[in-house]
Structure formats: C-alpha cells, structure tokens
Coordinates of C-alpha atoms in Angstrom, one line a residue:
X11 CA 3.2 -1.1 18.5
X12 CA 4.6 0.1 15.2
X13 CA 4.0 3.5 13.7
X14 CA 0.7 3.5 11.7
X15 CA 2.4 5.7 9.1
X16 CA 4.1 2.5 8.0
X17 CA 0.9 1.1 6.6
X18 CA 1.7 -0.7 3.3
X19 CA -1.2 0.8 1.5
X20 CA -0.1 4.3 2.3
X21 CA 3.6 3.5 1.5
X22 CA 2.6 2.0 -1.9
X23 CA 0.3 4.9 -2.7
X24 CA 3.1 7.4 -2.0
X25 CA 5.6 5.2 -4.0
X26 CA 3.3 5.4 -7.0
X27 CA 2.8 9.1 -6.6
X28 CA -1.0 8.8 -6.1
X29 CA -3.3 11.0 -4.1
X30 CA -5.9 9.5 -1.7
X31 CA -8.5 10.9 -4.1
X32 CA -6.9 9.1 -7.1
X33 CA -7.0 5.7 -5.3
X34 CA -10.6 6.2 -4.1
X35 CA -11.8 7.1 -7.6
X36 CA -10.0 4.1 -9.2
X37 CA -11.4 1.8 -6.6
X38 CA -14.9 3.4 -6.5
X39 CA -14.7 3.9 -2.7
X40 CA -14.7 7.0 -0.6
X41 CA -11.6 8.9 0.4
X42 CA -12.7 8.3 4.0
X43 CA -12.5 4.5 3.4
X44 CA -9.0 4.9 1.9
X45 CA -7.9 6.9 4.9
X46 CA -9.3 4.2 7.3
X47 CA -7.4 1.5 5.4
X48 CA -4.2 3.6 5.5
X49 CA -4.6 4.2 9.2
X50 CA -5.1 0.5 9.9
X51 CA -8.6 1.0 11.1
X52 CA -10.0 -1.1 8.2
X53 CA -8.7 -3.9 6.0
X54 CA -10.0 -4.4 2.4
X55 CA -12.0 -7.5 1.5
X56 CA -10.3 -10.0 -0.8
X57 CA -11.8 -8.5 -3.9
X58 CA -10.9 -5.0 -2.9
X59 CA -7.4 -6.1 -2.0
X60 CA -7.0 -7.5 -5.5
X61 CA -8.3 -4.2 -7.0
X62 CA -6.1 -2.2 -4.7
X63 CA -3.1 -4.2 -5.8
X64 CA -3.9 -3.5 -9.4
X65 CA -4.3 0.2 -8.8
X66 CA -0.9 0.2 -6.9
X67 CA 0.6 -1.9 -9.6
X68 CA 1.9 -4.7 -7.3
X69 CA 0.9 -8.2 -6.6
X70 CA -1.3 -9.1 -3.7
X71 CA 1.5 -11.0 -2.0
X72 CA 3.6 -7.8 -1.8
X73 CA 0.8 -6.2 0.2
X74 CA 0.2 -9.3 2.4
X75 CA 3.8 -10.0 3.2
X76 CA 5.0 -6.5 4.0
X77 CA 5.8 -6.3 7.8
X78 CA 6.0 -2.7 9.0
X79 CA 7.1 -3.8 12.4
X80 CA 10.5 -4.6 10.9
X81 CA 11.1 -0.9 10.3
X82 CA 11.9 1.9 12.7
X83 CA 11.0 4.8 10.4
X84 CA 8.9 5.7 7.4
X85 CA 11.9 6.3 5.1
X86 CA 13.4 2.9 5.7
X87 CA 10.0 1.2 5.1
X88 CA 9.4 3.2 1.9
X89 CA 12.9 2.4 0.6
X90 CA 12.4 -1.3 1.3
X91 CA 9.1 -1.3 -0.5
X92 CA 10.5 0.7 -3.5
X93 CA 13.3 -1.9 -3.8
X94 CA 10.8 -4.7 -3.8
X95 CA 8.7 -2.9 -6.5
X96 CA 11.7 -2.2 -8.7
X97 CA 13.0 -5.8 -8.3
X98 CA 9.5 -7.1 -9.4
X99 CA 9.4 -4.7 -12.4
X100 CA 12.8 -5.8 -13.6
X101 CA 11.7 -9.5 -13.6
X102 CA 8.8 -8.6 -16.0

C-alpha cells in the first residue's frame, strides 16, 4: 500500500500554497472533510471534485489520473505534480 501522504488533493493543496482552512472555506465544507479527503478516507462527489479542481487550479483529469503508487516518496510525487501543473499552465 502506498503512503497516504501522497494523496493528490494534499499534494495539489501544498503546491498551491493553500492551508486546509483555505480549501474548506472556498469549497464550503468543513476542515474535517478536507482532512478525510486528504487521508484517503473519503472521495469527493463529482460536483465537489469539479469545485476542488477549480480551487486547486487544475483540471479534473489531473486529479483523476494521478497515481501515487508510482512514487516512493512525497518529494518525488510533489515534483511530478508540479511539473504537470507548470506544463499545463505553459499551454494556456
């Protein structure tokens, strides 16, 4: 089983320099729910997933296709995600 710290929602939040409280407020959900999503205990509904992607400034596919099991450590996973984000932003 992969390290739960490699959760894409947590990685993206950190990459965007957002606090859990910031994300919760923007999504109108509790910080406890954000923590549950980031720990992998819960997964957002389709609507919340779209809103989450907007808050994190990525497309939904970035979230859906990220595979944390490919990475052995937090730093490599975050670096890969940052590269993806930067590549997407350059195309726009």
